[in-house]
mmCIF file with all atom_site columns, C-alpha atoms in Angstrom:
data_model
loop_
_atom_site.group_PDB
_atom_site.id
_atom_site.type_symbol
_atom_site.label_atom_id
_atom_site.label_alt_id
_atom_site.label_comp_id
_atom_site.label_asym_id
_atom_site.label_entity_id
_atom_site.label_seq_id
_atom_site.pdbx_PDB_ins_code
_atom_site.Cartn_x
_atom_site.Cartn_y
_atom_site.Cartn_z
_atom_site.occupancy
_atom_site.B_iso_or_equiv
_atom_site.pdbx_formal_charge
_atom_site.auth_seq_id
_atom_site.auth_comp_id
_atom_site.auth_asym_id
_atom_site.auth_atom_id
_atom_site.pdbx_PDB_model_num
ATOM 1   C CA . MET A 1 1   ? 20.767 -39.352 -23.315 1.00 0.00 ? 1   MET A CA 1
ATOM 2   C CA . SER A 1 2   ? 17.074 -41.210 -24.813 1.00 0.00 ? 2   SER A CA 1
ATOM 3   C CA . TYR A 1 3   ? 14.771 -39.367 -21.988 1.00 0.00 ? 3   TYR A CA 1
ATOM 4   C CA . GLU A 1 4   ? 11.788 -37.849 -24.582 1.00 0.00 ? 4   GLU A CA 1
ATOM 5   C CA . PHE A 1 5   ? 10.114 -34.588 -23.742 1.00 0.00 ? 5   PHE A CA 1
ATOM 6   C CA . GLU A 1 6   ? 6.599  -34.113 -23.527 1.00 0.00 ? 6   GLU A CA 1
ATOM 7   C CA . PHE A 1 7   ? 5.633  -31.223 -23.161 1.00 0.00 ? 7   PHE A CA 1
ATOM 8   C CA . ALA A 1 8   ? 2.198  -31.372 -23.849 1.00 0.00 ? 8   ALA A CA 1
ATOM 9   C CA . ASP A 1 9   ? 0.947  -34.041 -21.593 1.00 0.00 ? 9   ASP A CA 1
ATOM 10  C CA . VAL A 1 10  ? 1.499  -30.629 -17.998 1.00 0.00 ? 10  VAL A CA 1
ATOM 11  C CA . PHE A 1 11  ? -0.329 -28.737 -20.873 1.00 0.00 ? 11  PHE A CA 1
ATOM 12  C CA . ALA A 1 12  ? -2.770 -30.963 -21.308 1.00 0.00 ? 12  ALA A CA 1
ATOM 13  C CA . TYR A 1 13  ? -3.693 -30.298 -16.912 1.00 0.00 ? 13  TYR A CA 1
ATOM 14  C CA . TRP A 1 14  ? -3.147 -26.551 -17.663 1.00 0.00 ? 14  TRP A CA 1
ATOM 15  C CA . PRO A 1 15  ? -6.883 -25.493 -15.804 1.00 0.00 ? 15  PRO A CA 1
ATOM 16  C CA . GLU A 1 16  ? -5.536 -27.424 -12.848 1.00 0.00 ? 16  GLU A CA 1
ATOM 17  C CA . LEU A 1 17  ? -1.676 -25.130 -13.259 1.00 0.00 ? 17  LEU A CA 1
ATOM 18  C CA . ALA A 1 18  ? -4.114 -21.636 -13.831 1.00 0.00 ? 18  ALA A CA 1
ATOM 19  C CA . ALA A 1 19  ? -5.945 -22.752 -11.141 1.00 0.00 ? 19  ALA A CA 1
ATOM 20  C CA . GLY A 1 20  ? -3.080 -23.246 -8.319  1.00 0.00 ? 20  GLY A CA 1
ATOM 21  C CA . ALA A 1 21  ? -1.155 -19.717 -10.019 1.00 0.00 ? 21  ALA A CA 1
ATOM 22  C CA . LEU A 1 22  ? -4.413 -18.152 -8.892  1.00 0.00 ? 22  LEU A CA 1
ATOM 23  C CA . HIS A 1 23  ? -4.621 -20.025 -5.733  1.00 0.00 ? 23  HIS A CA 1
ATOM 24  C CA . THR A 1 24  ? -1.513 -19.250 -5.072  1.00 0.00 ? 24  THR A CA 1
ATOM 25  C CA . LEU A 1 25  ? -1.938 -15.346 -5.149  1.00 0.00 ? 25  LEU A CA 1
ATOM 26  C CA . VAL A 1 26  ? -4.681 -15.135 -3.567  1.00 0.00 ? 26  VAL A CA 1
ATOM 27  C CA . LEU A 1 27  ? -3.579 -17.358 -0.916  1.00 0.00 ? 27  LEU A CA 1
ATOM 28  C CA . SER A 1 28  ? -0.753 -15.023 -0.743  1.00 0.00 ? 28  SER A CA 1
ATOM 29  C CA . GLY A 1 29  ? -1.916 -11.434 -0.751  1.00 0.00 ? 29  GLY A CA 1
ATOM 30  C CA . LEU A 1 30  ? -4.576 -12.047 1.160   1.00 0.00 ? 30  LEU A CA 1
ATOM 31  C CA . ALA A 1 31  ? -1.579 -13.074 3.504   1.00 0.00 ? 31  ALA A CA 1
ATOM 32  C CA . MET A 1 32  ? 0.751  -9.957  3.036   1.00 0.00 ? 32  MET A CA 1
ATOM 33  C CA . ALA A 1 33  ? -2.585 -7.941  3.905   1.00 0.00 ? 33  ALA A CA 1
ATOM 34  C CA . ILE A 1 34  ? -3.560 -10.003 6.879   1.00 0.00 ? 34  ILE A CA 1
ATOM 35  C CA . GLY A 1 35  ? 0.294  -9.978  7.221   1.00 0.00 ? 35  GLY A CA 1
ATOM 36  C CA . MET A 1 36  ? 0.497  -6.034  7.406   1.00 0.00 ? 36  MET A CA 1
ATOM 37  C CA . VAL A 1 37  ? -1.983 -5.251  9.556   1.00 0.00 ? 37  VAL A CA 1
ATOM 38  C CA . VAL A 1 38  ? 0.223  -7.528  12.305  1.00 0.00 ? 38  VAL A CA 1
ATOM 39  C CA . ALA A 1 39  ? 3.576  -5.635  10.813  1.00 0.00 ? 39  ALA A CA 1
ATOM 40  C CA . VAL A 1 40  ? 1.953  -2.241  11.713  1.00 0.00 ? 40  VAL A CA 1
ATOM 41  C CA . VAL A 1 41  ? 0.512  -2.895  15.188  1.00 0.00 ? 41  VAL A CA 1
ATOM 42  C CA . GLY A 1 42  ? 3.353  -5.228  16.444  1.00 0.00 ? 42  GLY A CA 1
ATOM 43  C CA . ALA A 1 43  ? 6.217  -2.240  15.138  1.00 0.00 ? 43  ALA A CA 1
ATOM 44  C CA . LEU A 1 44  ? 3.049  0.544   16.695  1.00 0.00 ? 44  LEU A CA 1
ATOM 45  C CA . ALA A 1 45  ? 4.329  -1.543  20.534  1.00 0.00 ? 45  ALA A CA 1
ATOM 46  C CA . LYS A 1 46  ? 7.753  -1.531  20.027  1.00 0.00 ? 46  LYS A CA 1
ATOM 47  C CA . THR A 1 47  ? 7.958  2.381   19.068  1.00 0.00 ? 47  THR A CA 1
ATOM 48  C CA . SER A 1 48  ? 5.845  3.051   21.651  1.00 0.00 ? 48  SER A CA 1
ATOM 49  C CA . SER A 1 49  ? 4.398  0.886   24.441  1.00 0.00 ? 49  SER A CA 1
ATOM 50  C CA . PRO A 1 50  ? 5.563  -0.526  27.029  1.00 0.00 ? 50  PRO A CA 1
ATOM 51  C CA . THR A 1 51  ? 9.361  -1.927  27.857  1.00 0.00 ? 51  THR A CA 1
ATOM 52  C CA . TRP A 1 52  ? 7.682  -5.282  28.956  1.00 0.00 ? 52  TRP A CA 1
ATOM 53  C CA . LEU A 1 53  ? 5.516  -5.402  25.023  1.00 0.00 ? 53  LEU A CA 1
ATOM 54  C CA . ARG A 1 54  ? 8.281  -4.534  23.571  1.00 0.00 ? 54  ARG A CA 1
ATOM 55  C CA . TYR A 1 55  ? 10.184 -7.580  24.869  1.00 0.00 ? 55  TYR A CA 1
ATOM 56  C CA . VAL A 1 56  ? 6.515  -9.520  23.443  1.00 0.00 ? 56  VAL A CA 1
ATOM 57  C CA . VAL A 1 57  ? 7.468  -8.709  20.262  1.00 0.00 ? 57  VAL A CA 1
ATOM 58  C CA . ASP A 1 58  ? 10.753 -9.078  20.108  1.00 0.00 ? 58  ASP A CA 1
ATOM 59  C CA . ALA A 1 59  ? 10.626 -13.030 20.448  1.00 0.00 ? 59  ALA A CA 1
ATOM 60  C CA . TYR A 1 60  ? 8.444  -12.730 18.782  1.00 0.00 ? 60  TYR A CA 1
ATOM 61  C CA . ILE A 1 61  ? 10.443 -11.283 15.420  1.00 0.00 ? 61  ILE A CA 1
ATOM 62  C CA . GLU A 1 62  ? 13.434 -14.335 16.966  1.00 0.00 ? 62  GLU A CA 1
ATOM 63  C CA . LEU A 1 63  ? 11.455 -16.788 17.417  1.00 0.00 ? 63  LEU A CA 1
ATOM 64  C CA . ILE A 1 64  ? 9.744  -16.289 13.500  1.00 0.00 ? 64  ILE A CA 1
ATOM 65  C CA . ARG A 1 65  ? 12.458 -15.654 11.495  1.00 0.00 ? 65  ARG A CA 1
ATOM 66  C CA . ASN A 1 66  ? 15.339 -18.222 13.015  1.00 0.00 ? 66  ASN A CA 1
ATOM 67  C CA . THR A 1 67  ? 13.034 -20.785 12.908  1.00 0.00 ? 67  THR A CA 1
ATOM 68  C CA . PRO A 1 68  ? 12.018 -22.622 9.343   1.00 0.00 ? 68  PRO A CA 1
ATOM 69  C CA . PHE A 1 69  ? 9.327  -21.805 8.141   1.00 0.00 ? 69  PHE A CA 1
ATOM 70  C CA . LEU A 1 70  ? 8.612  -25.499 7.017   1.00 0.00 ? 70  LEU A CA 1
ATOM 71  C CA . ILE A 1 71  ? 8.835  -25.650 11.053  1.00 0.00 ? 71  ILE A CA 1
ATOM 72  C CA . GLN A 1 72  ? 6.179  -23.201 11.696  1.00 0.00 ? 72  GLN A CA 1
ATOM 73  C CA . VAL A 1 73  ? 3.452  -25.020 8.439   1.00 0.00 ? 73  VAL A CA 1
ATOM 74  C CA . PHE A 1 74  ? 3.738  -27.831 10.589  1.00 0.00 ? 74  PHE A CA 1
ATOM 75  C CA . VAL A 1 75  ? 3.381  -26.807 14.325  1.00 0.00 ? 75  VAL A CA 1
ATOM 76  C CA . ILE A 1 76  ? 0.588  -24.966 13.196  1.00 0.00 ? 76  ILE A CA 1
ATOM 77  C CA . PHE A 1 77  ? -0.979 -27.924 10.866  1.00 0.00 ? 77  PHE A CA 1
ATOM 78  C CA . PHE A 1 78  ? 0.146  -30.658 13.040  1.00 0.00 ? 78  PHE A CA 1
ATOM 79  C CA . GLY A 1 79  ? 0.511  -29.195 16.382  1.00 0.00 ? 79  GLY A CA 1
ATOM 80  C CA . LEU A 1 80  ? -1.957 -27.555 17.261  1.00 0.00 ? 80  LEU A CA 1
ATOM 81  C CA . PRO A 1 81  ? -4.482 -29.665 16.729  1.00 0.00 ? 81  PRO A CA 1
ATOM 82  C CA . SER A 1 82  ? -2.926 -31.492 20.331  1.00 0.00 ? 82  SER A CA 1
ATOM 83  C CA . LEU A 1 83  ? -4.061 -28.509 21.716  1.00 0.00 ? 83  LEU A CA 1
ATOM 84  C CA . GLY A 1 84  ? -7.386 -28.864 20.784  1.00 0.00 ? 84  GLY A CA 1
ATOM 85  C CA . LEU A 1 85  ? -7.523 -25.790 17.660  1.00 0.00 ? 85  LEU A CA 1
ATOM 86  C CA . ARG A 1 86  ? -7.647 -27.196 14.374  1.00 0.00 ? 86  ARG A CA 1
ATOM 87  C CA . PHE A 1 87  ? -6.705 -25.554 10.620  1.00 0.00 ? 87  PHE A CA 1
ATOM 88  C CA . SER A 1 88  ? -7.369 -26.290 7.059   1.00 0.00 ? 88  SER A CA 1
ATOM 89  C CA . SER A 1 89  ? -4.660 -26.876 5.357   1.00 0.00 ? 89  SER A CA 1
ATOM 90  C CA . ASN A 1 90  ? -5.436 -23.623 3.586   1.00 0.00 ? 90  ASN A CA 1
ATOM 91  C CA . SER A 1 91  ? -6.359 -22.183 6.830   1.00 0.00 ? 91  SER A CA 1
ATOM 92  C CA . ALA A 1 92  ? -3.663 -23.279 8.269   1.00 0.00 ? 92  ALA A CA 1
ATOM 93  C CA . ALA A 1 93  ? -1.480 -22.342 5.309   1.00 0.00 ? 93  ALA A CA 1
ATOM 94  C CA . LEU A 1 94  ? -2.984 -18.488 5.487   1.00 0.00 ? 94  LEU A CA 1
ATOM 95  C CA . LEU A 1 95  ? -2.370 -18.712 9.160   1.00 0.00 ? 95  LEU A CA 1
ATOM 96  C CA . ALA A 1 96  ? 1.849  -19.438 9.020   1.00 0.00 ? 96  ALA A CA 1
ATOM 97  C CA . LEU A 1 97  ? 2.000  -16.719 6.314   1.00 0.00 ? 97  LEU A CA 1
ATOM 98  C CA . VAL A 1 98  ? 0.866  -14.704 7.669   1.00 0.00 ? 98  VAL A CA 1
ATOM 99  C CA . VAL A 1 99  ? 2.404  -15.722 11.373  1.00 0.00 ? 99  VAL A CA 1
ATOM 100 C CA . ASN A 1 100 ? 5.927  -15.830 9.622   1.00 0.00 ? 100 ASN A CA 1
ATOM 101 C CA . VAL A 1 101 ? 5.295  -12.237 7.519   1.00 0.00 ? 101 VAL A CA 1
ATOM 102 C CA . GLY A 1 102 ? 4.437  -10.529 10.679  1.00 0.00 ? 102 GLY A CA 1
ATOM 103 C CA . ALA A 1 103 ? 7.587  -11.426 11.865  1.00 0.00 ? 103 ALA A CA 1
ATOM 104 C CA . TYR A 1 104 ? 9.599  -9.578  8.459   1.00 0.00 ? 104 TYR A CA 1
ATOM 105 C CA . GLY A 1 105 ? 7.190  -6.817  8.196   1.00 0.00 ? 105 GLY A CA 1
ATOM 106 C CA . ILE A 1 106 ? 7.076  -5.490  12.040  1.00 0.00 ? 106 ILE A CA 1
ATOM 107 C CA . GLU A 1 107 ? 11.418 -4.512  11.850  1.00 0.00 ? 107 GLU A CA 1
ATOM 108 C CA . ILE A 1 108 ? 10.326 -2.866  8.264   1.00 0.00 ? 108 ILE A CA 1
ATOM 109 C CA . ILE A 1 109 ? 7.596  -0.622  9.376   1.00 0.00 ? 109 ILE A CA 1
ATOM 110 C CA . ARG A 1 110 ? 9.814  -0.272  12.594  1.00 0.00 ? 110 ARG A CA 1
ATOM 111 C CA . ALA A 1 111 ? 12.550 0.760   10.007  1.00 0.00 ? 111 ALA A CA 1
ATOM 112 C CA . GLY A 1 112 ? 10.329 3.621   8.221   1.00 0.00 ? 112 GLY A CA 1
ATOM 113 C CA . ILE A 1 113 ? 8.662  5.066   10.886  1.00 0.00 ? 113 ILE A CA 1
ATOM 114 C CA . GLU A 1 114 ? 11.786 4.927   12.848  1.00 0.00 ? 114 GLU A CA 1
ATOM 115 C CA . SER A 1 115 ? 13.628 6.952   9.528   1.00 0.00 ? 115 SER A CA 1
ATOM 116 C CA . ILE A 1 116 ? 12.039 9.915   10.093  1.00 0.00 ? 116 ILE A CA 1
ATOM 117 C CA . SER A 1 117 ? 12.916 12.392  11.980  1.00 0.00 ? 117 SER A CA 1
ATOM 118 C CA . LYS A 1 118 ? 11.386 14.136  14.908  1.00 0.00 ? 118 LYS A CA 1
ATOM 119 C CA . GLY A 1 119 ? 13.373 17.943  13.603  1.00 0.00 ? 119 GLY A CA 1
ATOM 120 C CA . GLN A 1 120 ? 10.223 16.495  10.573  1.00 0.00 ? 120 GLN A CA 1
ATOM 121 C CA . ILE A 1 121 ? 7.360  16.507  12.900  1.00 0.00 ? 121 ILE A CA 1
ATOM 122 C CA . GLU A 1 122 ? 7.460  20.012  14.898  1.00 0.00 ? 122 GLU A CA 1
ATOM 123 C CA . ALA A 1 123 ? 7.933  21.457  11.861  1.00 0.00 ? 123 ALA A CA 1
ATOM 124 C CA . GLY A 1 124 ? 5.415  20.623  11.253  1.00 0.00 ? 124 GLY A CA 1
ATOM 125 C CA . LYS A 1 125 ? 3.771  21.660  13.656  1.00 0.00 ? 125 LYS A CA 1
ATOM 126 C CA . SER A 1 126 ? 4.536  24.935  13.812  1.00 0.00 ? 126 SER A CA 1
ATOM 127 C CA . LEU A 1 127 ? 3.330  25.148  11.022  1.00 0.00 ? 127 LEU A CA 1
ATOM 128 C CA . GLY A 1 128 ? -0.156 23.989  12.502  1.00 0.00 ? 128 GLY A CA 1
ATOM 129 C CA . LEU A 1 129 ? -0.935 20.895  10.841  1.00 0.00 ? 129 LEU A CA 1
ATOM 130 C CA . LYS A 1 130 ? -3.421 19.366  12.555  1.00 0.00 ? 130 LYS A CA 1
ATOM 131 C CA . PRO A 1 131 ? -2.539 15.597  13.182  1.00 0.00 ? 131 PRO A CA 1
ATOM 132 C CA . LEU A 1 132 ? -3.797 13.616  11.130  1.00 0.00 ? 132 LEU A CA 1
ATOM 133 C CA . GLN A 1 133 ? -1.775 16.006  8.240   1.00 0.00 ? 133 GLN A CA 1
ATOM 134 C CA . ILE A 1 134 ? 1.386  15.580  9.890   1.00 0.00 ? 134 ILE A CA 1
ATOM 135 C CA . PHE A 1 135 ? 0.678  11.411  9.928   1.00 0.00 ? 135 PHE A CA 1
ATOM 136 C CA . ARG A 1 136 ? -0.724 12.277  6.110   1.00 0.00 ? 136 ARG A CA 1
ATOM 137 C CA . LEU A 1 137 ? 1.663  14.480  5.021   1.00 0.00 ? 137 LEU A CA 1
ATOM 138 C CA . VAL A 1 138 ? 4.500  14.218  7.192   1.00 0.00 ? 138 VAL A CA 1
ATOM 139 C CA . ILE A 1 139 ? 5.578  10.674  8.325   1.00 0.00 ? 139 ILE A CA 1
ATOM 140 C CA . LEU A 1 140 ? 3.050  8.495   5.796   1.00 0.00 ? 140 LEU A CA 1
ATOM 141 C CA . LYS A 1 141 ? 4.592  9.406   2.330   1.00 0.00 ? 141 LYS A CA 1
ATOM 142 C CA . PRO A 1 142 ? 8.582  9.490   3.688   1.00 0.00 ? 142 PRO A CA 1
ATOM 143 C CA . ALA A 1 143 ? 8.097  6.603   5.589   1.00 0.00 ? 143 ALA A CA 1
ATOM 144 C CA . ILE A 1 144 ? 6.631  3.960   2.961   1.00 0.00 ? 144 ILE A CA 1
ATOM 145 C CA . GLN A 1 145 ? 9.120  5.707   0.865   1.00 0.00 ? 145 GLN A CA 1
ATOM 146 C CA . ALA A 1 146 ? 11.866 4.164   2.700   1.00 0.00 ? 146 ALA A CA 1
ATOM 147 C CA . ILE A 1 147 ? 10.457 0.510   3.536   1.00 0.00 ? 147 ILE A CA 1
ATOM 148 C CA . TYR A 1 148 ? 8.643  0.908   0.279   1.00 0.00 ? 148 TYR A CA 1
ATOM 149 C CA . PRO A 1 149 ? 11.784 -1.879  -1.465  1.00 0.00 ? 149 PRO A CA 1
ATOM 150 C CA . SER A 1 150 ? 11.473 -3.903  1.756   1.00 0.00 ? 150 SER A CA 1
ATOM 151 C CA . LEU A 1 151 ? 7.703  -4.400  0.909   1.00 0.00 ? 151 LEU A CA 1
ATOM 152 C CA . THR A 1 152 ? 7.155  -5.206  -2.618  1.00 0.00 ? 152 THR A CA 1
ATOM 153 C CA . SER A 1 153 ? 10.562 -8.023  -1.917  1.00 0.00 ? 153 SER A CA 1
ATOM 154 C CA . GLN A 1 154 ? 8.950  -9.275  0.925   1.00 0.00 ? 154 GLN A CA 1
ATOM 155 C CA . PHE A 1 155 ? 5.823  -10.374 -0.945  1.00 0.00 ? 155 PHE A CA 1
ATOM 156 C CA . ILE A 1 156 ? 7.467  -11.781 -3.993  1.00 0.00 ? 156 ILE A CA 1
ATOM 157 C CA . LEU A 1 157 ? 9.347  -14.126 -1.482  1.00 0.00 ? 157 LEU A CA 1
ATOM 158 C CA . LEU A 1 158 ? 6.044  -14.665 0.284   1.00 0.00 ? 158 LEU A CA 1
ATOM 159 C CA . MET A 1 159 ? 4.687  -15.138 -2.725  1.00 0.00 ? 159 MET A CA 1
ATOM 160 C CA . LEU A 1 160 ? 7.964  -17.972 -4.015  1.00 0.00 ? 160 LEU A CA 1
ATOM 161 C CA . ASN A 1 161 ? 7.759  -19.279 -0.054  1.00 0.00 ? 161 ASN A CA 1
ATOM 162 C CA . SER A 1 162 ? 3.318  -20.076 -0.432  1.00 0.00 ? 162 SER A CA 1
ATOM 163 C CA . SER A 1 163 ? 4.553  -23.632 -2.265  1.00 0.00 ? 163 SER A CA 1
ATOM 164 C CA . VAL A 1 164 ? 6.205  -24.670 0.900   1.00 0.00 ? 164 VAL A CA 1
ATOM 165 C CA . CYS A 1 165 ? 2.847  -25.161 2.457   1.00 0.00 ? 165 CYS A CA 1
ATOM 166 C CA . SER A 1 166 ? 2.693  -27.773 -0.176  1.00 0.00 ? 166 SER A CA 1
ATOM 167 C CA . ALA A 1 167 ? 3.953  -29.987 2.413   1.00 0.00 ? 167 ALA A CA 1
ATOM 168 C CA . ILE A 1 168 ? 0.077  -30.530 3.500   1.00 0.00 ? 168 ILE A CA 1
ATOM 169 C CA . ALA A 1 169 ? -1.297 -30.212 1.122   1.00 0.00 ? 169 ALA A CA 1
ATOM 170 C CA . ALA A 1 170 ? -2.772 -26.384 0.593   1.00 0.00 ? 170 ALA A CA 1
ATOM 171 C CA . SER A 1 171 ? -4.565 -25.338 -2.340  1.00 0.00 ? 171 SER A CA 1
ATOM 172 C CA . GLU A 1 172 ? -1.156 -23.681 -4.667  1.00 0.00 ? 172 GLU A CA 1
ATOM 173 C CA . LEU A 1 173 ? 0.825  -24.371 -7.833  1.00 0.00 ? 173 LEU A CA 1
ATOM 174 C CA . THR A 1 174 ? 3.902  -26.386 -6.257  1.00 0.00 ? 174 THR A CA 1
ATOM 175 C CA . ALA A 1 175 ? 0.873  -28.330 -4.881  1.00 0.00 ? 175 ALA A CA 1
ATOM 176 C CA . ALA A 1 176 ? -0.888 -29.260 -8.153  1.00 0.00 ? 176 ALA A CA 1
ATOM 177 C CA . ALA A 1 177 ? 2.393  -29.676 -9.828  1.00 0.00 ? 177 ALA A CA 1
ATOM 178 C CA . GLY A 1 178 ? 2.666  -32.170 -7.811  1.00 0.00 ? 178 GLY A CA 1
ATOM 179 C CA . ASP A 1 179 ? -0.928 -33.849 -8.495  1.00 0.00 ? 179 ASP A CA 1
ATOM 180 C CA . ILE A 1 180 ? 0.290  -33.796 -12.684 1.00 0.00 ? 180 ILE A CA 1
ATOM 181 C CA . GLN A 1 181 ? 3.540  -35.410 -12.353 1.00 0.00 ? 181 GLN A CA 1
ATOM 182 C CA . SER A 1 182 ? 1.956  -38.401 -9.747  1.00 0.00 ? 182 SER A CA 1
ATOM 183 C CA . ARG A 1 183 ? -0.292 -39.192 -12.910 1.00 0.00 ? 183 ARG A CA 1
ATOM 184 C CA . THR A 1 184 ? 1.884  -38.089 -16.372 1.00 0.00 ? 184 THR A CA 1
ATOM 185 C CA . PHE A 1 185 ? 5.563  -38.671 -14.600 1.00 0.00 ? 185 PHE A CA 1
ATOM 186 C CA . ARG A 1 186 ? 6.684  -36.289 -16.547 1.00 0.00 ? 186 ARG A CA 1
ATOM 187 C CA . SER A 1 187 ? 8.622  -34.969 -13.684 1.00 0.00 ? 187 SER A CA 1
ATOM 188 C CA . PHE A 1 188 ? 10.975 -32.266 -15.145 1.00 0.00 ? 188 PHE A CA 1
ATOM 189 C CA . GLU A 1 189 ? 8.968  -30.813 -17.792 1.00 0.00 ? 189 GLU A CA 1
ATOM 190 C CA . VAL A 1 190 ? 5.301  -30.143 -15.250 1.00 0.00 ? 190 VAL A CA 1
ATOM 191 C CA . TYR A 1 191 ? 8.425  -29.023 -12.702 1.00 0.00 ? 191 TYR A CA 1
ATOM 192 C CA . PHE A 1 192 ? 9.669  -26.549 -15.553 1.00 0.00 ? 192 PHE A CA 1
ATOM 193 C CA . VAL A 1 193 ? 6.173  -25.524 -16.166 1.00 0.00 ? 193 VAL A CA 1
ATOM 194 C CA . ALA A 1 194 ? 5.838  -24.774 -12.110 1.00 0.00 ? 194 ALA A CA 1
ATOM 195 C CA . THR A 1 195 ? 8.880  -22.646 -12.952 1.00 0.00 ? 195 THR A CA 1
ATOM 196 C CA . SER A 1 196 ? 8.708  -21.070 -15.104 1.00 0.00 ? 196 SER A CA 1
ATOM 197 C CA . VAL A 1 197 ? 4.706  -20.227 -14.087 1.00 0.00 ? 197 VAL A CA 1
ATOM 198 C CA . TYR A 1 198 ? 6.507  -18.624 -10.837 1.00 0.00 ? 198 TYR A CA 1
ATOM 199 C CA . LEU A 1 199 ? 9.221  -16.514 -12.333 1.00 0.00 ? 199 LEU A CA 1
ATOM 200 C CA . ALA A 1 200 ? 7.016  -15.403 -14.917 1.00 0.00 ? 200 ALA A CA 1
ATOM 201 C CA . LEU A 1 201 ? 4.890  -13.990 -11.632 1.00 0.00 ? 201 LEU A CA 1
ATOM 202 C CA . SER A 1 202 ? 7.442  -12.256 -10.224 1.00 0.00 ? 202 SER A CA 1
ATOM 203 C CA . ILE A 1 203 ? 8.481  -10.799 -12.943 1.00 0.00 ? 203 ILE A CA 1
ATOM 204 C CA . VAL A 1 204 ? 5.356  -9.170  -13.704 1.00 0.00 ? 204 VAL A CA 1
ATOM 205 C CA . PHE A 1 205 ? 5.028  -8.575  -9.734  1.00 0.00 ? 205 PHE A CA 1
ATOM 206 C CA . TRP A 1 206 ? 8.040  -6.399  -9.793  1.00 0.00 ? 206 TRP A CA 1
ATOM 207 C CA . CYS A 1 207 ? 7.808  -4.698  -12.638 1.00 0.00 ? 207 CYS A CA 1
ATOM 208 C CA . LEU A 1 208 ? 4.695  -3.419  -11.584 1.00 0.00 ? 208 LEU A CA 1
ATOM 209 C CA . PHE A 1 209 ? 5.525  -3.040  -8.122  1.00 0.00 ? 209 PHE A CA 1
ATOM 210 C CA . ALA A 1 210 ? 8.466  -0.584  -9.882  1.00 0.00 ? 210 ALA A CA 1
ATOM 211 C CA . GLY A 1 211 ? 5.580  0.825   -11.625 1.00 0.00 ? 211 GLY A CA 1
ATOM 212 C CA . ILE A 1 212 ? 3.790  2.033   -9.311  1.00 0.00 ? 212 ILE A CA 1
ATOM 213 C CA . GLU A 1 213 ? 7.268  3.480   -7.574  1.00 0.00 ? 213 GLU A CA 1
ATOM 214 C CA . ARG A 1 214 ? 7.655  5.571   -10.918 1.00 0.00 ? 214 ARG A CA 1
ATOM 215 C CA . ALA A 1 215 ? 3.887  7.033   -11.213 1.00 0.00 ? 215 ALA A CA 1
ATOM 216 C CA . PHE A 1 216 ? 3.375  7.512   -7.065  1.00 0.00 ? 216 PHE A CA 1
ATOM 217 C CA . LEU A 1 217 ? 6.872  7.432   -5.590  1.00 0.00 ? 217 LEU A CA 1
ATOM 218 C CA . ARG A 1 218 ? 9.691  8.704   -6.427  1.00 0.00 ? 218 ARG A CA 1
ATOM 219 C CA . GLN A 1 219 ? 11.014 11.710  -5.383  1.00 0.00 ? 219 GLN A CA 1
ATOM 220 C CA . PRO A 1 220 ? 11.666 14.801  -8.462  1.00 0.00 ? 220 PRO A CA 1
ATOM 221 C CA . SER A 1 221 ? 14.353 15.268  -9.655  1.00 0.00 ? 221 SER A CA 1
ATOM 222 C CA . ARG A 1 222 ? 16.101 18.500  -9.351  1.00 0.00 ? 222 ARG A CA 1
ATOM 223 C CA . ARG A 1 223 ? 17.273 20.369  -11.135 1.00 0.00 ? 223 ARG A CA 1
#
């Protein structure tokens, strides 16, 4: 094999890679935050709303979970302009990520809400706790403990899925890598470095989330 690896050509563009990684984090963070608002509203609608509204939420969930994310991005960026709704590439990427993570988040949060037994809530009422205290002390923490691993996994998947948004030239790491590759023609080196960055980000967040769980959410051991 006569191919010579030249990572120096790639690292010469490290400011663009760093900017791409930062944009990926910002895009993922915003999408997760807004998506969780959508998920909470959807989960409440699915667990305590009229039947017709539950059907609407179910249709939304099934539509998103059973279609490719890339198609969802294309529909928003290329399809909606036909209806007069135009978005920049970054706005379309954010909207697509929010719509996608919202659908998955609804089911995660619904499972957390339904994991709290009615007996616990009744016990809180019998102790004279007010509704806000019941929500904070009886429902919120156990529900978060139940869904926390799924939510953290969903964030990691969301961050990795944001690479698909490079197909519409959104400002993120994969798009930055593609620009660098077109200038250096060092495909292996560029995408190896991009892969390493995604892996490093994932490991950092896994460690961060694990630390948060140990510090705030883990049940105390009984002896």
